[in-house]
PDB file of C-alpha atoms in Angstrom:
ATOM      1  CA  UNK X   1      14.599 -16.680  19.664  1.00  0.00           C
ATOM      2  CA  UNK X   2      14.168 -13.128  18.404  1.00  0.00           C
ATOM      3  CA  UNK X   3      11.937 -13.081  15.306  1.00  0.00           C
ATOM      4  CA  UNK X   4      13.468 -11.520  12.205  1.00  0.00           C
ATOM      5  CA  UNK X   5      11.440  -9.977   9.393  1.00  0.00           C
ATOM      6  CA  UNK X   6      12.516  -8.981   5.908  1.00  0.00           C
ATOM      7  CA  UNK X   7      10.480  -6.159   4.352  1.00  0.00           C
ATOM      8  CA  UNK X   8      10.717  -5.442   0.649  1.00  0.00           C
ATOM      9  CA  UNK X   9       9.668  -1.869  -0.037  1.00  0.00           C
ATOM     10  CA  UNK X  10      10.640  -0.693   3.456  1.00  0.00           C
ATOM     11  CA  UNK X  11      11.147   2.898   2.296  1.00  0.00           C
ATOM     12  CA  UNK X  12       7.505   3.196   1.191  1.00  0.00           C
ATOM     13  CA  UNK X  13       4.507   4.295   3.216  1.00  0.00           C
ATOM     14  CA  UNK X  14       3.466   0.796   4.337  1.00  0.00           C
ATOM     15  CA  UNK X  15       7.044  -0.389   4.808  1.00  0.00           C
ATOM     16  CA  UNK X  16       7.836   2.405   7.233  1.00  0.00           C
ATOM     17  CA  UNK X  17       4.729   1.840   9.368  1.00  0.00           C
ATOM     18  CA  UNK X  18       5.257  -1.928   9.341  1.00  0.00           C
ATOM     19  CA  UNK X  19       8.897  -1.552  10.378  1.00  0.00           C
ATOM     20  CA  UNK X  20       7.810   0.575  13.347  1.00  0.00           C
ATOM     21  CA  UNK X  21       5.211  -2.015  14.380  1.00  0.00           C
ATOM     22  CA  UNK X  22       7.659  -4.915  14.146  1.00  0.00           C
ATOM     23  CA  UNK X  23      10.367  -3.069  16.081  1.00  0.00           C
ATOM     24  CA  UNK X  24       7.830  -2.309  18.807  1.00  0.00           C
ATOM     25  CA  UNK X  25       7.062  -6.042  18.940  1.00  0.00           C
ATOM     26  CA  UNK X  26      10.692  -7.007  19.469  1.00  0.00           C
ATOM     27  CA  UNK X  27      11.629  -8.007  15.925  1.00  0.00           C
ATOM     28  CA  UNK X  28      14.918  -7.627  14.161  1.00  0.00           C
ATOM     29  CA  UNK X  29      13.995  -5.824  10.938  1.00  0.00           C
ATOM     30  CA  UNK X  30      15.850  -6.178   7.645  1.00  0.00           C
ATOM     31  CA  UNK X  31      14.755  -3.818   4.890  1.00  0.00           C
ATOM     32  CA  UNK X  32      15.428  -4.516   1.221  1.00  0.00           C
ATOM     33  CA  UNK X  33      16.152  -1.490  -0.936  1.00  0.00           C
ATOM     34  CA  UNK X  34      16.735  -1.364  -4.671  1.00  0.00           C
ATOM     35  CA  UNK X  35      19.827   0.409  -5.959  1.00  0.00           C
ATOM     36  CA  UNK X  36      18.548   3.676  -7.404  1.00  0.00           C
ATOM     37  CA  UNK X  37      19.787   7.176  -8.068  1.00  0.00           C
ATOM     38  CA  UNK X  38      16.633   8.520  -6.402  1.00  0.00           C
ATOM     39  CA  UNK X  39      16.560   6.386  -3.249  1.00  0.00           C
ATOM     40  CA  UNK X  40      14.646   8.175  -0.494  1.00  0.00           C
ATOM     41  CA  UNK X  41      15.000   7.190   3.167  1.00  0.00           C
ATOM     42  CA  UNK X  42      12.822  10.052   4.471  1.00  0.00           C
ATOM     43  CA  UNK X  43      10.004   7.817   5.736  1.00  0.00           C
ATOM     44  CA  UNK X  44      12.355   5.614   7.799  1.00  0.00           C
ATOM     45  CA  UNK X  45      14.919   8.238   8.850  1.00  0.00           C
ATOM     46  CA  UNK X  46      13.675   8.129  12.460  1.00  0.00           C
ATOM     47  CA  UNK X  47      14.240   4.341  12.709  1.00  0.00           C
ATOM     48  CA  UNK X  48      17.093   3.891  10.248  1.00  0.00           C
ATOM     49  CA  UNK X  49      19.614   3.156  12.994  1.00  0.00           C
ATOM     50  CA  UNK X  50      17.381   0.327  14.276  1.00  0.00           C
ATOM     51  CA  UNK X  51      16.957  -1.561  10.991  1.00  0.00           C
ATOM     52  CA  UNK X  52      19.404  -3.356   8.701  1.00  0.00           C
ATOM     53  CA  UNK X  53      19.168  -2.130   5.107  1.00  0.00           C
ATOM     54  CA  UNK X  54      20.277  -4.513   2.368  1.00  0.00           C
ATOM     55  CA  UNK X  55      20.404  -4.303  -1.400  1.00  0.00           C
ATOM     56  CA  UNK X  56      18.130  -6.493  -3.526  1.00  0.00           C
ATOM     57  CA  UNK X  57      15.729  -6.378  -6.447  1.00  0.00           C
ATOM     58  CA  UNK X  58      12.503  -8.187  -7.349  1.00  0.00           C
ATOM     59  CA  UNK X  59      13.801  -8.339 -10.915  1.00  0.00           C
ATOM     60  CA  UNK X  60      16.737 -10.489  -9.773  1.00  0.00           C
ATOM     61  CA  UNK X  61      15.904 -13.836  -8.134  1.00  0.00           C
ATOM     62  CA  UNK X  62      19.581 -14.501  -7.340  1.00  0.00           C
ATOM     63  CA  UNK X  63      19.634 -11.395  -5.144  1.00  0.00           C
ATOM     64  CA  UNK X  64      16.541 -12.652  -3.287  1.00  0.00           C
ATOM     65  CA  UNK X  65      18.103 -16.087  -2.692  1.00  0.00           C
ATOM     66  CA  UNK X  66      21.282 -14.421  -1.452  1.00  0.00           C
ATOM     67  CA  UNK X  67      19.375 -12.179   0.985  1.00  0.00           C
ATOM     68  CA  UNK X  68      17.328 -15.038   2.416  1.00  0.00           C
ATOM     69  CA  UNK X  69      20.416 -17.249   2.789  1.00  0.00           C
ATOM     70  CA  UNK X  70      22.367 -14.481   4.508  1.00  0.00           C
ATOM     71  CA  UNK X  71      19.715 -13.033   6.862  1.00  0.00           C
ATOM     72  CA  UNK X  72      17.419 -16.038   7.458  1.00  0.00           C
ATOM     73  CA  UNK X  73      14.183 -14.172   8.213  1.00  0.00           C
ATOM     74  CA  UNK X  74      11.286 -15.905   9.933  1.00  0.00           C
ATOM     75  CA  UNK X  75       8.803 -13.645   8.125  1.00  0.00           C
ATOM     76  CA  UNK X  76       8.914 -11.886   4.756  1.00  0.00           C
ATOM     77  CA  UNK X  77       6.586  -9.025   3.858  1.00  0.00           C
ATOM     78  CA  UNK X  78       6.527  -8.294   0.125  1.00  0.00           C
ATOM     79  CA  UNK X  79       5.481  -4.656  -0.143  1.00  0.00           C
ATOM     80  CA  UNK X  80       7.728  -3.701  -3.066  1.00  0.00           C
ATOM     81  CA  UNK X  81       6.003  -3.026  -6.394  1.00  0.00           C
ATOM     82  CA  UNK X  82       5.401  -0.481  -9.091  1.00  0.00           C
ATOM     83  CA  UNK X  83       2.444   0.697  -7.051  1.00  0.00           C
ATOM     84  CA  UNK X  84       1.052   3.741  -8.865  1.00  0.00           C
ATOM     85  CA  UNK X  85      -1.950   2.867 -11.031  1.00  0.00           C
ATOM     86  CA  UNK X  86      -1.549   5.791 -13.444  1.00  0.00           C
ATOM     87  CA  UNK X  87       2.107   4.907 -14.105  1.00  0.00           C
ATOM     88  CA  UNK X  88       1.127   1.336 -14.948  1.00  0.00           C
ATOM     89  CA  UNK X  89      -0.511   2.613 -18.135  1.00  0.00           C
ATOM     90  CA  UNK X  90       2.779   4.240 -19.200  1.00  0.00           C
ATOM     91  CA  UNK X  91       5.014   1.377 -18.002  1.00  0.00           C
ATOM     92  CA  UNK X  92       2.895  -1.797 -18.280  1.00  0.00           C
ATOM     93  CA  UNK X  93       5.806  -4.187 -18.884  1.00  0.00           C
ATOM     94  CA  UNK X  94       7.849  -2.895 -15.936  1.00  0.00           C
ATOM     95  CA  UNK X  95       4.707  -3.078 -13.784  1.00  0.00           C
ATOM     96  CA  UNK X  96       4.271  -6.723 -14.797  1.00  0.00           C
ATOM     97  CA  UNK X  97       7.918  -7.593 -14.147  1.00  0.00           C
ATOM     98  CA  UNK X  98       7.935  -6.154 -10.615  1.00  0.00           C
ATOM     99  CA  UNK X  99       4.351  -6.340  -9.368  1.00  0.00           C
ATOM    100  CA  UNK X 100       3.547  -9.750 -10.926  1.00  0.00           C
ATOM    101  CA  UNK X 101       6.598 -11.830 -11.827  1.00  0.00           C
ATOM    102  CA  UNK X 102       8.534 -10.331  -8.905  1.00  0.00           C
ATOM    103  CA  UNK X 103       6.222 -12.172  -6.512  1.00  0.00           C
ATOM    104  CA  UNK X 104       7.112 -15.480  -8.155  1.00  0.00           C
ATOM    105  CA  UNK X 105      10.812 -14.758  -7.739  1.00  0.00           C
ATOM    106  CA  UNK X 106      10.349 -14.116  -4.014  1.00  0.00           C
ATOM    107  CA  UNK X 107       8.233 -17.229  -3.497  1.00  0.00           C
ATOM    108  CA  UNK X 108      10.694 -19.350  -5.423  1.00  0.00           C
ATOM    109  CA  UNK X 109      13.539 -17.964  -3.318  1.00  0.00           C
ATOM    110  CA  UNK X 110      11.650 -18.927  -0.148  1.00  0.00           C
ATOM    111  CA  UNK X 111      10.989 -22.416  -1.506  1.00  0.00           C
ATOM    112  CA  UNK X 112      14.686 -22.776  -2.359  1.00  0.00           C
ATOM    113  CA  UNK X 113      16.228 -21.412   0.835  1.00  0.00           C
ATOM    114  CA  UNK X 114      13.729 -22.065   3.648  1.00  0.00           C
ATOM    115  CA  UNK X 115      10.095 -23.098   3.057  1.00  0.00           C
ATOM    116  CA  UNK X 116       9.338 -22.360   6.730  1.00  0.00           C
ATOM    117  CA  UNK X 117       9.561 -18.591   6.134  1.00  0.00           C
ATOM    118  CA  UNK X 118       6.117 -17.026   6.535  1.00  0.00           C
ATOM    119  CA  UNK X 119       5.217 -14.856   3.545  1.00  0.00           C
ATOM    120  CA  UNK X 120       2.894 -11.870   3.199  1.00  0.00           C
ATOM    121  CA  UNK X 121       1.835 -10.655  -0.244  1.00  0.00           C
ATOM    122  CA  UNK X 122       0.468  -7.139  -0.647  1.00  0.00           C
ATOM    123  CA  UNK X 123      -2.596  -7.707  -2.803  1.00  0.00           C
ATOM    124  CA  UNK X 124      -4.884  -4.823  -3.728  1.00  0.00           C
ATOM    125  CA  UNK X 125      -8.513  -3.781  -4.052  1.00  0.00           C
ATOM    126  CA  UNK X 126      -7.613  -2.744  -7.620  1.00  0.00           C
ATOM    127  CA  UNK X 127      -7.891  -6.461  -8.449  1.00  0.00           C
ATOM    128  CA  UNK X 128     -11.688  -6.098  -8.149  1.00  0.00           C
ATOM    129  CA  UNK X 129     -11.701  -3.192 -10.619  1.00  0.00           C
ATOM    130  CA  UNK X 130     -15.040  -3.135 -12.408  1.00  0.00           C
ATOM    131  CA  UNK X 131     -16.766  -4.670  -9.448  1.00  0.00           C
ATOM    132  CA  UNK X 132     -19.327  -7.439  -9.883  1.00  0.00           C
ATOM    133  CA  UNK X 133     -20.700  -7.091  -6.346  1.00  0.00           C
ATOM    134  CA  UNK X 134     -20.739  -4.499  -3.547  1.00  0.00           C
ATOM    135  CA  UNK X 135     -19.125  -4.720  -1.084  1.00  0.00           C
ATOM    136  CA  UNK X 136     -16.170  -6.798  -2.232  1.00  0.00           C
ATOM    137  CA  UNK X 137     -15.053  -9.764  -0.150  1.00  0.00           C
ATOM    138  CA  UNK X 138     -12.501 -12.560  -0.484  1.00  0.00           C
ATOM    139  CA  UNK X 139     -14.764 -14.552  -2.826  1.00  0.00           C
ATOM    140  CA  UNK X 140     -15.629 -11.647  -5.158  1.00  0.00           C
ATOM    141  CA  UNK X 141     -14.445 -12.351  -8.748  1.00  0.00           C
ATOM    142  CA  UNK X 142     -11.599 -10.155 -10.011  1.00  0.00           C
ATOM    143  CA  UNK X 143     -12.103  -7.722 -12.891  1.00  0.00           C
ATOM    144  CA  UNK X 144      -8.957  -5.514 -12.954  1.00  0.00           C
ATOM    145  CA  UNK X 145      -9.097  -2.280 -14.945  1.00  0.00           C
ATOM    146  CA  UNK X 146      -5.414  -1.331 -15.215  1.00  0.00           C
ATOM    147  CA  UNK X 147      -2.064  -3.014 -15.878  1.00  0.00           C
ATOM    148  CA  UNK X 148      -1.393  -2.554 -12.147  1.00  0.00           C
ATOM    149  CA  UNK X 149      -4.605  -4.370 -11.215  1.00  0.00           C
ATOM    150  CA  UNK X 150      -3.837  -7.188 -13.665  1.00  0.00           C
ATOM    151  CA  UNK X 151      -0.314  -7.570 -12.229  1.00  0.00           C
ATOM    152  CA  UNK X 152      -1.698  -7.692  -8.698  1.00  0.00           C
ATOM    153  CA  UNK X 153      -4.112 -10.469  -9.713  1.00  0.00           C
ATOM    154  CA  UNK X 154      -1.140 -12.517 -10.941  1.00  0.00           C
ATOM    155  CA  UNK X 155       0.775 -11.840  -7.703  1.00  0.00           C
ATOM    156  CA  UNK X 156      -2.246 -12.884  -5.676  1.00  0.00           C
ATOM    157  CA  UNK X 157      -2.903 -16.129  -7.536  1.00  0.00           C
ATOM    158  CA  UNK X 158       0.749 -17.184  -7.647  1.00  0.00           C
ATOM    159  CA  UNK X 159       0.795 -16.767  -3.852  1.00  0.00           C
ATOM    160  CA  UNK X 160      -2.269 -19.020  -3.550  1.00  0.00           C
ATOM    161  CA  UNK X 161      -0.677 -21.479  -5.992  1.00  0.00           C
ATOM    162  CA  UNK X 162       2.609 -21.760  -4.068  1.00  0.00           C
ATOM    163  CA  UNK X 163       0.707 -22.091  -0.786  1.00  0.00           C
ATOM    164  CA  UNK X 164      -1.377 -24.969  -2.106  1.00  0.00           C
ATOM    165  CA  UNK X 165       1.377 -26.605  -4.176  1.00  0.00           C
ATOM    166  CA  UNK X 166       4.311 -26.398  -1.772  1.00  0.00           C
ATOM    167  CA  UNK X 167       2.655 -25.960   1.623  1.00  0.00           C
ATOM    168  CA  UNK X 168       4.122 -22.488   2.201  1.00  0.00           C
ATOM    169  CA  UNK X 169       2.716 -20.266   4.937  1.00  0.00           C
ATOM    170  CA  UNK X 170       1.801 -17.613   2.349  1.00  0.00           C
ATOM    171  CA  UNK X 171      -1.013 -15.131   2.918  1.00  0.00           C
ATOM    172  CA  UNK X 172      -2.389 -12.261   0.843  1.00  0.00           C
ATOM    173  CA  UNK X 173      -3.806  -9.056   2.251  1.00  0.00           C
ATOM    174  CA  UNK X 174      -6.370  -7.675  -0.187  1.00  0.00           C
ATOM    175  CA  UNK X 175      -5.925  -4.151   1.079  1.00  0.00           C
ATOM    176  CA  UNK X 176      -8.241  -1.349   0.080  1.00  0.00           C
ATOM    177  CA  UNK X 177      -6.915   2.210  -0.211  1.00  0.00           C
ATOM    178  CA  UNK X 178      -4.956   3.277   2.820  1.00  0.00           C
ATOM    179  CA  UNK X 179      -3.397   6.690   3.280  1.00  0.00           C
ATOM    180  CA  UNK X 180      -1.283   8.725   5.688  1.00  0.00           C
ATOM    181  CA  UNK X 181       1.015  11.767   5.814  1.00  0.00           C
ATOM    182  CA  UNK X 182       3.684   9.408   4.385  1.00  0.00           C
ATOM    183  CA  UNK X 183       1.711   8.750   1.187  1.00  0.00           C
ATOM    184  CA  UNK X 184       3.570   9.635  -2.015  1.00  0.00           C
ATOM    185  CA  UNK X 185       2.747  12.969  -3.647  1.00  0.00           C
ATOM    186  CA  UNK X 186       1.713  11.176  -6.852  1.00  0.00           C
ATOM    187  CA  UNK X 187      -1.355   9.680  -5.143  1.00  0.00           C
ATOM    188  CA  UNK X 188      -4.565  11.691  -5.299  1.00  0.00           C
ATOM    189  CA  UNK X 189      -5.105  11.901  -1.532  1.00  0.00           C
ATOM    190  CA  UNK X 190      -1.662  13.343  -0.853  1.00  0.00           C
ATOM    191  CA  UNK X 191      -1.922  15.519  -3.958  1.00  0.00           C
ATOM    192  CA  UNK X 192      -5.057  17.005  -2.423  1.00  0.00           C
ATOM    193  CA  UNK X 193      -3.671  17.617   1.077  1.00  0.00           C
ATOM    194  CA  UNK X 194      -0.405  19.042  -0.264  1.00  0.00           C
ATOM    195  CA  UNK X 195      -2.401  21.232  -2.641  1.00  0.00           C
ATOM    196  CA  UNK X 196      -4.551  22.439   0.246  1.00  0.00           C
ATOM    197  CA  UNK X 197      -1.420  23.415   2.174  1.00  0.00           C
ATOM    198  CA  UNK X 198       0.070  25.276  -0.800  1.00  0.00           C
ATOM    199  CA  UNK X 199      -3.180  27.146  -1.464  1.00  0.00           C
ATOM    200  CA  UNK X 200      -3.661  28.021   2.217  1.00  0.00           C
ATOM    201  CA  UNK X 201      -0.113  29.390   2.400  1.00  0.00           C
ATOM    202  CA  UNK X 202      -0.606  31.454  -0.754  1.00  0.00           C
ATOM    203  CA  UNK X 203       1.704  29.471  -3.049  1.00  0.00           C
ATOM    204  CA  UNK X 204      -1.002  28.220  -5.442  1.00  0.00           C
ATOM    205  CA  UNK X 205      -4.558  29.185  -6.326  1.00  0.00           C
ATOM    206  CA  UNK X 206      -5.890  26.082  -8.078  1.00  0.00           C
ATOM    207  CA  UNK X 207      -5.648  22.291  -7.781  1.00  0.00           C
ATOM    208  CA  UNK X 208      -6.170  20.176 -10.916  1.00  0.00           C
ATOM    209  CA  UNK X 209      -7.729  16.725 -10.379  1.00  0.00           C
ATOM    210  CA  UNK X 210      -9.375  13.969 -12.417  1.00  0.00           C
ATOM    211  CA  UNK X 211     -12.624  12.157 -11.587  1.00  0.00           C
ATOM    212  CA  UNK X 212     -14.095  13.726  -8.444  1.00  0.00           C
ATOM    213  CA  UNK X 213     -16.917  11.177  -8.269  1.00  0.00           C
ATOM    214  CA  UNK X 214     -14.702   8.078  -7.996  1.00  0.00           C
ATOM    215  CA  UNK X 215     -15.434   6.290  -4.715  1.00  0.00           C
ATOM    216  CA  UNK X 216     -12.881   4.559  -2.548  1.00  0.00           C
ATOM    217  CA  UNK X 217     -12.772   2.782   0.798  1.00  0.00           C
ATOM    218  CA  UNK X 218     -10.027   4.821   2.478  1.00  0.00           C
ATOM    219  CA  UNK X 219      -8.361   3.790   5.738  1.00  0.00           C
ATOM    220  CA  UNK X 220      -5.224   4.690   7.681  1.00  0.00           C
ATOM    221  CA  UNK X 221      -2.017   2.905   6.687  1.00  0.00           C
ATOM    222  CA  UNK X 222      -0.901   2.481  10.302  1.00  0.00           C
ATOM    223  CA  UNK X 223      -4.028   0.411  10.968  1.00  0.00           C
ATOM    224  CA  UNK X 224      -3.565  -1.709   7.850  1.00  0.00           C
ATOM    225  CA  UNK X 225       0.004  -2.848   8.549  1.00  0.00           C
ATOM    226  CA  UNK X 226      -1.278  -4.295  11.827  1.00  0.00           C
ATOM    227  CA  UNK X 227      -3.521  -6.565   9.748  1.00  0.00           C
ATOM    228  CA  UNK X 228      -0.484  -7.683   7.712  1.00  0.00           C
ATOM    229  CA  UNK X 229       1.353  -8.710  10.864  1.00  0.00           C
ATOM    230  CA  UNK X 230      -1.695 -10.495  12.309  1.00  0.00           C
ATOM    231  CA  UNK X 231      -1.982 -12.637   9.155  1.00  0.00           C
ATOM    232  CA  UNK X 232       1.487 -14.082   9.672  1.00  0.00           C
ATOM    233  CA  UNK X 233       0.725 -14.897  13.324  1.00  0.00           C
ATOM    234  CA  UNK X 234      -2.059 -17.326  12.348  1.00  0.00           C
ATOM    235  CA  UNK X 235      -1.529 -21.086  12.415  1.00  0.00           C
ATOM    236  CA  UNK X 236      -3.085 -21.421   8.954  1.00  0.00           C
ATOM    237  CA  UNK X 237      -2.270 -19.053   6.049  1.00  0.00           C
ATOM    238  CA  UNK X 238      -5.198 -17.419   4.267  1.00  0.00           C
ATOM    239  CA  UNK X 239      -6.337 -14.390   2.267  1.00  0.00           C
ATOM    240  CA  UNK X 240      -8.059 -11.413   3.872  1.00  0.00           C
ATOM    241  CA  UNK X 241      -9.831  -8.278   2.703  1.00  0.00           C
ATOM    242  CA  UNK X 242      -8.672  -5.313   4.799  1.00  0.00           C
ATOM    243  CA  UNK X 243     -11.010  -2.330   4.568  1.00  0.00           C
ATOM    244  CA  UNK X 244     -13.166   0.093   6.582  1.00  0.00           C
ATOM    245  CA  UNK X 245     -16.438  -0.792   4.846  1.00  0.00           C
ATOM    246  CA  UNK X 246     -17.110   2.916   4.188  1.00  0.00           C
ATOM    247  CA  UNK X 247     -16.984   4.542   0.738  1.00  0.00           C
ATOM    248  CA  UNK X 248     -16.041   8.181   0.179  1.00  0.00           C
ATOM    249  CA  UNK X 249     -15.719  10.138  -3.052  1.00  0.00           C
ATOM    250  CA  UNK X 250     -12.715  12.190  -4.110  1.00  0.00           C
ATOM    251  CA  UNK X 251     -15.090  15.147  -3.875  1.00  0.00           C
ATOM    252  CA  UNK X 252     -15.791  14.356  -0.216  1.00  0.00           C
ATOM    253  CA  UNK X 253     -12.063  14.042   0.458  1.00  0.00           C
ATOM    254  CA  UNK X 254     -11.582  17.501  -1.097  1.00  0.00           C
ATOM    255  CA  UNK X 255     -14.401  18.966   0.976  1.00  0.00           C
ATOM    256  CA  UNK X 256     -12.922  17.704   4.241  1.00  0.00           C
ATOM    257  CA  UNK X 257      -9.342  18.654   3.352  1.00  0.00           C
ATOM    258  CA  UNK X 258     -10.152  22.199   2.261  1.00  0.00           C
ATOM    259  CA  UNK X 259     -12.608  22.547   5.127  1.00  0.00           C
ATOM    260  CA  UNK X 260      -9.813  21.760   7.601  1.00  0.00           C
ATOM    261  CA  UNK X 261      -8.240  25.133   6.689  1.00  0.00           C
ATOM    262  CA  UNK X 262     -11.567  26.989   6.279  1.00  0.00           C
ATOM    263  CA  UNK X 263     -11.541  26.970   2.478  1.00  0.00           C
ATOM    264  CA  UNK X 264     -14.224  25.927  -0.043  1.00  0.00           C
ATOM    265  CA  UNK X 265     -12.884  23.278  -2.409  1.00  0.00           C
ATOM    266  CA  UNK X 266     -15.252  24.420  -5.192  1.00  0.00           C
ATOM    267  CA  UNK X 267     -13.356  27.711  -5.429  1.00  0.00           C
ATOM    268  CA  UNK X 268     -10.007  25.978  -5.996  1.00  0.00           C
ATOM    269  CA  UNK X 269     -10.436  22.515  -7.556  1.00  0.00           C
ATOM    270  CA  UNK X 270     -10.568  22.234 -11.353  1.00  0.00           C
ATOM    271  CA  UNK X 271     -11.128  19.052 -13.344  1.00  0.00           C
ATOM    272  CA  UNK X 272      -8.363  18.195 -15.812  1.00  0.00           C
ATOM    273  CA  UNK X 273      -8.880  15.429 -18.407  1.00  0.00           C
ATOM    274  CA  UNK X 274      -5.141  14.632 -18.249  1.00  0.00           C
ATOM    275  CA  UNK X 275      -5.772  12.951 -14.895  1.00  0.00           C
ATOM    276  CA  UNK X 276      -8.622  10.724 -16.056  1.00  0.00           C
ATOM    277  CA  UNK X 277      -7.757   7.014 -16.386  1.00  0.00           C
ATOM    278  CA  UNK X 278      -8.248   5.171 -19.702  1.00  0.00           C
ATOM    279  CA  UNK X 279     -10.477   2.727 -17.772  1.00  0.00           C
ATOM    280  CA  UNK X 280     -11.869   4.077 -14.527  1.00  0.00           C
ATOM    281  CA  UNK X 281     -12.620   2.118 -11.358  1.00  0.00           C
ATOM    282  CA  UNK X 282     -15.739   3.852 -10.104  1.00  0.00           C
ATOM    283  CA  UNK X 283     -16.505   2.307  -6.728  1.00  0.00           C
ATOM    284  CA  UNK X 284     -14.503   0.129  -4.347  1.00  0.00           C
ATOM    285  CA  UNK X 285     -15.779  -0.795  -0.894  1.00  0.00           C
ATOM    286  CA  UNK X 286     -14.549  -3.741   1.128  1.00  0.00           C
ATOM    287  CA  UNK X 287     -16.121  -6.217   3.528  1.00  0.00           C
ATOM    288  CA  UNK X 288     -13.528  -7.026   6.211  1.00  0.00           C
ATOM    289  CA  UNK X 289     -15.790  -9.385   8.191  1.00  0.00           C
ATOM    290  CA  UNK X 290     -13.316 -12.266   7.843  1.00  0.00           C
ATOM    291  CA  UNK X 291     -10.414 -10.142   9.113  1.00  0.00           C
ATOM    292  CA  UNK X 292     -12.501  -9.013  12.095  1.00  0.00           C
ATOM    293  CA  UNK X 293     -13.557 -12.545  12.973  1.00  0.00           C
ATOM    294  CA  UNK X 294     -10.316 -14.459  12.359  1.00  0.00           C
ATOM    295  CA  UNK X 295      -7.649 -11.821  13.029  1.00  0.00           C
ATOM    296  CA  UNK X 296      -9.480  -9.698  15.573  1.00  0.00           C
ATOM    297  CA  UNK X 297      -8.630  -6.671  13.409  1.00  0.00           C
ATOM    298  CA  UNK X 298     -10.602  -3.436  13.285  1.00  0.00           C
ATOM    299  CA  UNK X 299      -9.545   0.006  12.000  1.00  0.00           C
ATOM    300  CA  UNK X 300      -8.961   2.599  14.709  1.00  0.00           C
ATOM    301  CA  UNK X 301      -8.451   5.882  12.817  1.00  0.00           C
ATOM    302  CA  UNK X 302     -11.535   7.377  11.134  1.00  0.00           C
ATOM    303  CA  UNK X 303     -11.633   8.833   7.630  1.00  0.00           C
ATOM    304  CA  UNK X 304     -12.069  12.386   8.940  1.00  0.00           C
ATOM    305  CA  UNK X 305      -9.212  11.984  11.437  1.00  0.00           C
ATOM    306  CA  UNK X 306      -6.915  10.678   8.708  1.00  0.00           C
ATOM    307  CA  UNK X 307      -7.696  13.560   6.332  1.00  0.00           C
ATOM    308  CA  UNK X 308      -7.161  16.134   9.077  1.00  0.00           C
ATOM    309  CA  UNK X 309      -3.807  14.584  10.047  1.00  0.00           C
ATOM    310  CA  UNK X 310      -2.646  14.602   6.415  1.00  0.00           C
ATOM    311  CA  UNK X 311      -3.563  18.272   5.966  1.00  0.00           C
ATOM    312  CA  UNK X 312      -1.828  19.233   9.219  1.00  0.00           C
ATOM    313  CA  UNK X 313       1.336  17.346   8.228  1.00  0.00           C
ATOM    314  CA  UNK X 314       1.416  18.983   4.787  1.00  0.00           C
ATOM    315  CA  UNK X 315       0.879  22.456   6.231  1.00  0.00           C
ATOM    316  CA  UNK X 316       3.929  21.852   8.425  1.00  0.00           C
ATOM    317  CA  UNK X 317       5.947  20.390   5.531  1.00  0.00           C
ATOM    318  CA  UNK X 318       5.200  23.192   3.055  1.00  0.00           C
ATOM    319  CA  UNK X 319       5.855  25.873   5.703  1.00  0.00           C
ATOM    320  CA  UNK X 320       9.249  24.282   6.490  1.00  0.00           C
ATOM    321  CA  UNK X 321      10.107  24.091   2.803  1.00  0.00           C
ATOM    322  CA  UNK X 322       9.337  27.781   2.440  1.00  0.00           C
ATOM    323  CA  UNK X 323      11.557  28.689   5.387  1.00  0.00           C
ATOM    324  CA  UNK X 324      14.412  26.730   3.834  1.00  0.00           C
TER     325      UNK X 324
END
């Protein structure tokens, strides 16, 4: 029987890469999209004719029950969320409704319609926040430092709770930062590479950023969705840290990105207090030993390769926009 997967958040960075991976592995892919006046299918335009797009919303459990009853997926990947940390300070209640309570609605829909559906929850390194140990692993205590991080902790623990209470095959991927040319422009990595392209092409002179000394464990999104899929192929559900084990500062990201077009970031980057978080997460670095040992997963794209690819893609994008 052909496996069928439902992806919430299919139009996002991770959703688009995951859809490609599943299609390549012979899946039927159903993508849930929320009715919105700003819906953007750009990331999945090249595969849109190969996936089934359906309307649903994490705020509406009835819509989730209806989708599961109608399409009967064998796997469900919950990637939908209010996923921008900075926005979670401005919209903390909405962040909680979607990123936290939304997970409960999905799990309850699975329990109601078909408890055999395998479930993946997109957990986040932001749950570790003000870290109590370095590197962070599956057993590291959580100390979230934003409404987003707090909501992700709820989503993570409710997944564990439903797994242990109802016997669901529900796994959480505690993914550290992962980027790509498909990353949203609101995220600092894409803001940097797009800014580099605009400066190189003479459209801007300066790039305003927040904390340049914040450290992150940055990997390539295409590698990380492979870990998601591997989790749902295991006989026993579990939780896994997915990370490269290497920490890089925003400053280092800037240096590589500007260096890719022979520019010095120090001549163009300015610090702007508007982009500083009320509570900063200074250093996140993950230990993916468990994922390597149990899933056989390792990242394949290096940090430098990822940055270079993002700059190249943004140079092409900005040049095309200018021609238009």
